[in-house]
Amino acid sequence: MSELNQFLGDIRSGRLGNLSPQQEIILKQVWVNILYKLGHSNLTLPDYLKVDSNDSSINDKESSSSGLSKWTGFGKKKSSSENKTSEFKIHDSLKPLPKEVLQNVFFSFLRADYPDNLLLRFIRARKWNLSNSITMILDTIKWRNEQKTEPDNLILQGEKFMLKNPSDIDSGLVDKNLKLLKSVICGRDLLGRPIVLVRPKLHHAKDQTEEAMERYAILIIETTRLFLREKNSIDQALIIFDLTDFKTSNMDYAPVKFLIKCFEAHYPECLGKLLVHKAPWIFTPIWNIIKNWLDPVVAEKISFSKNLKDLEKYISKDEIPQYLGGQSNFDLDKYPEQQVLESSLLTDTKTLDSLKQERSELIKNFIQQTCKWVQNTDDSKRQELIDERLKLSIELAENFKKMDPYVRNKGMYDVLGDLKLE
């Protein structure tokens, strides 16, 4: 293991630094599609990357017996007709997308994620199927580019913009969601994952528009992403849907459907565990409807909890809110409105311009190194290329953290000291 890999700590399977040879091939094939779209169509590709990306049969099992076997000895030789093409064929879904949109949206989407690991979320969600992975990635790129709630603007303008412009947003979003602390990020579970506590008893559909609820949901998801860490693969969240005092009047199917779509289609592999806590008997028929909307992979992550003992299987007592029997003193009754309003962006334009230029160079260098990586057939250079890309990934994440105070308005977790980009 290289020194850079050791920096990442305990890496979970299917992440950068812990990929099987087959999985590395699929990741390369996804990157070749992106590189071709970005204008790098003159690559000299190894035969195992000369595939038709629209072929729905290509997955890690199909790739295992070609490709890396030529210079690692992995796998067995395939028949000459199997998945063989004379040249690489880009996925059809990429063709109409402007290359500027692809590059700008993707590298903006990163936050502090490493580029490979962001792509691998989608690849894992589509079970290492090349065509399905690219389709999912492109659907999300287009969604982020076209989405009327504009995920990037939501997280950058943040709570302060909402507080200062309630009529432009939706007063229900501010008064009945944000200030009410309907959803809060409070502490970490036993695996280090951020905990998102949702209290449906505070929700009534009439209090806000459906669009406002979607904006609030995306704000919470995007804020939670800032709590994720590449080190030790802390790349998912635990959500508690606390149904204490839940009534049928609190039920609202539209935001539930939207959340399911977000986690399944646009934020894959961000949900690590979801606990439905203290579900009353009236929730049973509701659950019978909801569970039919769930992807089996998401459904497997959902458990029901009844008491403190159940919660302690996942969360230490000092991270569980006091009203649920724990010892966390997180204030669930007071939103720090004045502190958020008084916070301000750093205004040193010279430093910001320098950081933007640095980021532009890092992106350029990362793309160049990725071109070298996908073309390489020399086993002696393989680890060196992997390490160089990892080094640039780390530098991109650090650049984001340095830029953050200049481009993102502080929210409640910043002013309370709970959110510190590390």
JSON list of C-alpha atoms in Angstrom, two decimals, residues 238-323:
[
{"chain": "A", "resi": 238, "resn": "LEU", "atom": "CA", "xyz": [-27.43, 7.89, 9.14]},
{"chain": "A", "resi": 239, "resn": "ILE", "atom": "CA", "xyz": [-30.98, 9.29, 9.17]},
{"chain": "A", "resi": 240, "resn": "ILE", "atom": "CA", "xyz": [-33.45, 9.00, 12.03]},
{"chain": "A", "resi": 241, "resn": "PHE", "atom": "CA", "xyz": [-37.09, 9.55, 11.14]},
{"chain": "A", "resi": 242, "resn": "ASP", "atom": "CA", "xyz": [-38.42, 10.10, 14.63]},
{"chain": "A", "resi": 243, "resn": "LEU", "atom": "CA", "xyz": [-42.15, 9.35, 14.57]},
{"chain": "A", "resi": 244, "resn": "THR", "atom": "CA", "xyz": [-42.72, 10.36, 18.19]},
{"chain": "A", "resi": 245, "resn": "ASP", "atom": "CA", "xyz": [-46.18, 12.03, 18.36]},
{"chain": "A", "resi": 246, "resn": "PHE", "atom": "CA", "xyz": [-46.72, 11.36, 14.64]},
{"chain": "A", "resi": 247, "resn": "LYS", "atom": "CA", "xyz": [-50.31, 11.77, 13.38]},
{"chain": "A", "resi": 248, "resn": "THR", "atom": "CA", "xyz": [-51.89, 11.10, 10.01]},
{"chain": "A", "resi": 249, "resn": "SER", "atom": "CA", "xyz": [-52.12, 14.87, 9.52]},
{"chain": "A", "resi": 250, "resn": "ASN", "atom": "CA", "xyz": [-48.31, 14.95, 9.44]},
{"chain": "A", "resi": 251, "resn": "MET", "atom": "CA", "xyz": [-48.11, 12.57, 6.49]},
{"chain": "A", "resi": 252, "resn": "ASP", "atom": "CA", "xyz": [-47.16, 14.08, 3.14]},
{"chain": "A", "resi": 253, "resn": "TYR", "atom": "CA", "xyz": [-46.33, 11.65, 0.34]},
{"chain": "A", "resi": 254, "resn": "ALA", "atom": "CA", "xyz": [-44.88, 14.18, -2.13]},
{"chain": "A", "resi": 255, "resn": "PRO", "atom": "CA", "xyz": [-41.69, 15.02, -0.18]},
{"chain": "A", "resi": 256, "resn": "VAL", "atom": "CA", "xyz": [-41.22, 11.34, 0.67]},
{"chain": "A", "resi": 257, "resn": "LYS", "atom": "CA", "xyz": [-41.28, 10.49, -3.03]},
{"chain": "A", "resi": 258, "resn": "PHE", "atom": "CA", "xyz": [-38.87, 13.32, -3.76]},
{"chain": "A", "resi": 259, "resn": "LEU", "atom": "CA", "xyz": [-36.44, 12.15, -1.07]},
{"chain": "A", "resi": 260, "resn": "ILE", "atom": "CA", "xyz": [-36.54, 8.60, -2.39]},
{"chain": "A", "resi": 261, "resn": "LYS", "atom": "CA", "xyz": [-35.81, 9.88, -5.90]},
{"chain": "A", "resi": 262, "resn": "CYS", "atom": "CA", "xyz": [-32.93, 12.01, -4.62]},
{"chain": "A", "resi": 263, "resn": "PHE", "atom": "CA", "xyz": [-31.23, 9.18, -2.75]},
{"chain": "A", "resi": 264, "resn": "GLU", "atom": "CA", "xyz": [-31.80, 6.62, -5.49]},
{"chain": "A", "resi": 265, "resn": "ALA", "atom": "CA", "xyz": [-31.10, 8.73, -8.57]},
{"chain": "A", "resi": 266, "resn": "HIS", "atom": "CA", "xyz": [-29.01, 11.79, -7.70]},
{"chain": "A", "resi": 267, "resn": "TYR", "atom": "CA", "xyz": [-27.24, 11.15, -4.38]},
{"chain": "A", "resi": 268, "resn": "PRO", "atom": "CA", "xyz": [-26.49, 7.42, -4.62]},
{"chain": "A", "resi": 269, "resn": "GLU", "atom": "CA", "xyz": [-24.67, 5.69, -1.80]},
{"chain": "A", "resi": 270, "resn": "CYS", "atom": "CA", "xyz": [-25.09, 8.75, 0.47]},
{"chain": "A", "resi": 271, "resn": "LEU", "atom": "CA", "xyz": [-27.58, 6.96, 2.71]},
{"chain": "A", "resi": 272, "resn": "GLY", "atom": "CA", "xyz": [-25.86, 4.49, 5.01]},
{"chain": "A", "resi": 273, "resn": "LYS", "atom": "CA", "xyz": [-28.71, 3.71, 7.39]},
{"chain": "A", "resi": 274, "resn": "LEU", "atom": "CA", "xyz": [-32.25, 4.95, 8.00]},
{"chain": "A", "resi": 275, "resn": "LEU", "atom": "CA", "xyz": [-33.96, 4.32, 11.32]},
{"chain": "A", "resi": 276, "resn": "VAL", "atom": "CA", "xyz": [-37.73, 4.70, 11.56]},
{"chain": "A", "resi": 277, "resn": "HIS", "atom": "CA", "xyz": [-38.07, 5.40, 15.27]},
{"chain": "A", "resi": 278, "resn": "LYS", "atom": "CA", "xyz": [-41.14, 4.82, 17.43]},
{"chain": "A", "resi": 279, "resn": "ALA", "atom": "CA", "xyz": [-43.51, 4.19, 14.55]},
{"chain": "A", "resi": 280, "resn": "PRO", "atom": "CA", "xyz": [-47.14, 4.19, 15.81]},
{"chain": "A", "resi": 281, "resn": "TRP", "atom": "CA", "xyz": [-49.67, 1.66, 14.57]},
{"chain": "A", "resi": 282, "resn": "ILE", "atom": "CA", "xyz": [-51.16, 4.24, 12.19]},
{"chain": "A", "resi": 283, "resn": "PHE", "atom": "CA", "xyz": [-47.88, 4.24, 10.28]},
{"chain": "A", "resi": 284, "resn": "THR", "atom": "CA", "xyz": [-48.28, 0.60, 9.18]},
{"chain": "A", "resi": 285, "resn": "PRO", "atom": "CA", "xyz": [-50.56, 1.24, 6.16]},
{"chain": "A", "resi": 286, "resn": "ILE", "atom": "CA", "xyz": [-48.43, 4.26, 5.23]},
{"chain": "A", "resi": 287, "resn": "TRP", "atom": "CA", "xyz": [-45.29, 2.12, 5.29]},
{"chain": "A", "resi": 288, "resn": "ASN", "atom": "CA", "xyz": [-47.00, -0.52, 3.13]},
{"chain": "A", "resi": 289, "resn": "ILE", "atom": "CA", "xyz": [-47.37, 2.15, 0.44]},
{"chain": "A", "resi": 290, "resn": "ILE", "atom": "CA", "xyz": [-43.91, 3.69, 0.80]},
{"chain": "A", "resi": 291, "resn": "LYS", "atom": "CA", "xyz": [-41.94, 0.44, 0.76]},
{"chain": "A", "resi": 292, "resn": "ASN", "atom": "CA", "xyz": [-43.27, -0.33, -2.73]},
{"chain": "A", "resi": 293, "resn": "TRP", "atom": "CA", "xyz": [-41.53, 2.81, -4.01]},
{"chain": "A", "resi": 294, "resn": "LEU", "atom": "CA", "xyz": [-38.13, 1.79, -2.68]},
{"chain": "A", "resi": 295, "resn": "ASP", "atom": "CA", "xyz": [-35.23, 0.33, -4.59]},
{"chain": "A", "resi": 296, "resn": "PRO", "atom": "CA", "xyz": [-34.26, -2.98, -2.89]},
{"chain": "A", "resi": 297, "resn": "VAL", "atom": "CA", "xyz": [-30.79, -1.61, -2.07]},
{"chain": "A", "resi": 298, "resn": "VAL", "atom": "CA", "xyz": [-32.30, 1.39, -0.26]},
{"chain": "A", "resi": 299, "resn": "ALA", "atom": "CA", "xyz": [-34.93, -0.78, 1.43]},
{"chain": "A", "resi": 300, "resn": "GLU", "atom": "CA", "xyz": [-32.19, -2.96, 2.94]},
{"chain": "A", "resi": 301, "resn": "LYS", "atom": "CA", "xyz": [-30.78, 0.09, 4.72]},
{"chain": "A", "resi": 302, "resn": "ILE", "atom": "CA", "xyz": [-34.03, 0.80, 6.60]},
{"chain": "A", "resi": 303, "resn": "SER", "atom": "CA", "xyz": [-34.66, -0.55, 10.11]},
{"chain": "A", "resi": 304, "resn": "PHE", "atom": "CA", "xyz": [-37.28, 0.15, 12.75]},
{"chain": "A", "resi": 305, "resn": "SER", "atom": "CA", "xyz": [-36.27, 1.17, 16.27]},
{"chain": "A", "resi": 306, "resn": "LYS", "atom": "CA", "xyz": [-38.47, 1.45, 19.35]},
{"chain": "A", "resi": 307, "resn": "ASN", "atom": "CA", "xyz": [-36.34, 2.64, 22.22]},
{"chain": "A", "resi": 308, "resn": "LEU", "atom": "CA", "xyz": [-32.95, 3.88, 23.42]},
{"chain": "A", "resi": 309, "resn": "LYS", "atom": "CA", "xyz": [-31.48, 0.38, 23.36]},
{"chain": "A", "resi": 310, "resn": "ASP", "atom": "CA", "xyz": [-32.30, 0.06, 19.67]},
{"chain": "A", "resi": 311, "resn": "LEU", "atom": "CA", "xyz": [-30.69, 3.43, 18.91]},
{"chain": "A", "resi": 312, "resn": "GLU", "atom": "CA", "xyz": [-27.55, 2.49, 20.83]},
{"chain": "A", "resi": 313, "resn": "LYS", "atom": "CA", "xyz": [-26.87, -0.29, 18.32]},
{"chain": "A", "resi": 314, "resn": "TYR", "atom": "CA", "xyz": [-25.88, 2.50, 15.94]},
{"chain": "A", "resi": 315, "resn": "ILE", "atom": "CA", "xyz": [-25.27, 5.62, 18.05]},
{"chain": "A", "resi": 316, "resn": "SER", "atom": "CA", "xyz": [-23.49, 6.20, 21.35]},
{"chain": "A", "resi": 317, "resn": "LYS", "atom": "CA", "xyz": [-25.65, 7.60, 24.14]},
{"chain": "A", "resi": 318, "resn": "ASP", "atom": "CA", "xyz": [-23.82, 10.92, 24.23]},
{"chain": "A", "resi": 319, "resn": "GLU", "atom": "CA", "xyz": [-24.78, 11.54, 20.57]},
{"chain": "A", "resi": 320, "resn": "ILE", "atom": "CA", "xyz": [-28.48, 10.73, 21.07]},
{"chain": "A", "resi": 321, "resn": "PRO", "atom": "CA", "xyz": [-30.75, 13.72, 21.86]},
{"chain": "A", "resi": 322, "resn": "GLN", "atom": "CA", "xyz": [-31.88, 13.96, 25.46]},
{"chain": "A", "resi": 323, "resn": "TYR", "atom": "CA", "xyz": [-35.57, 13.76, 24.58]}
]
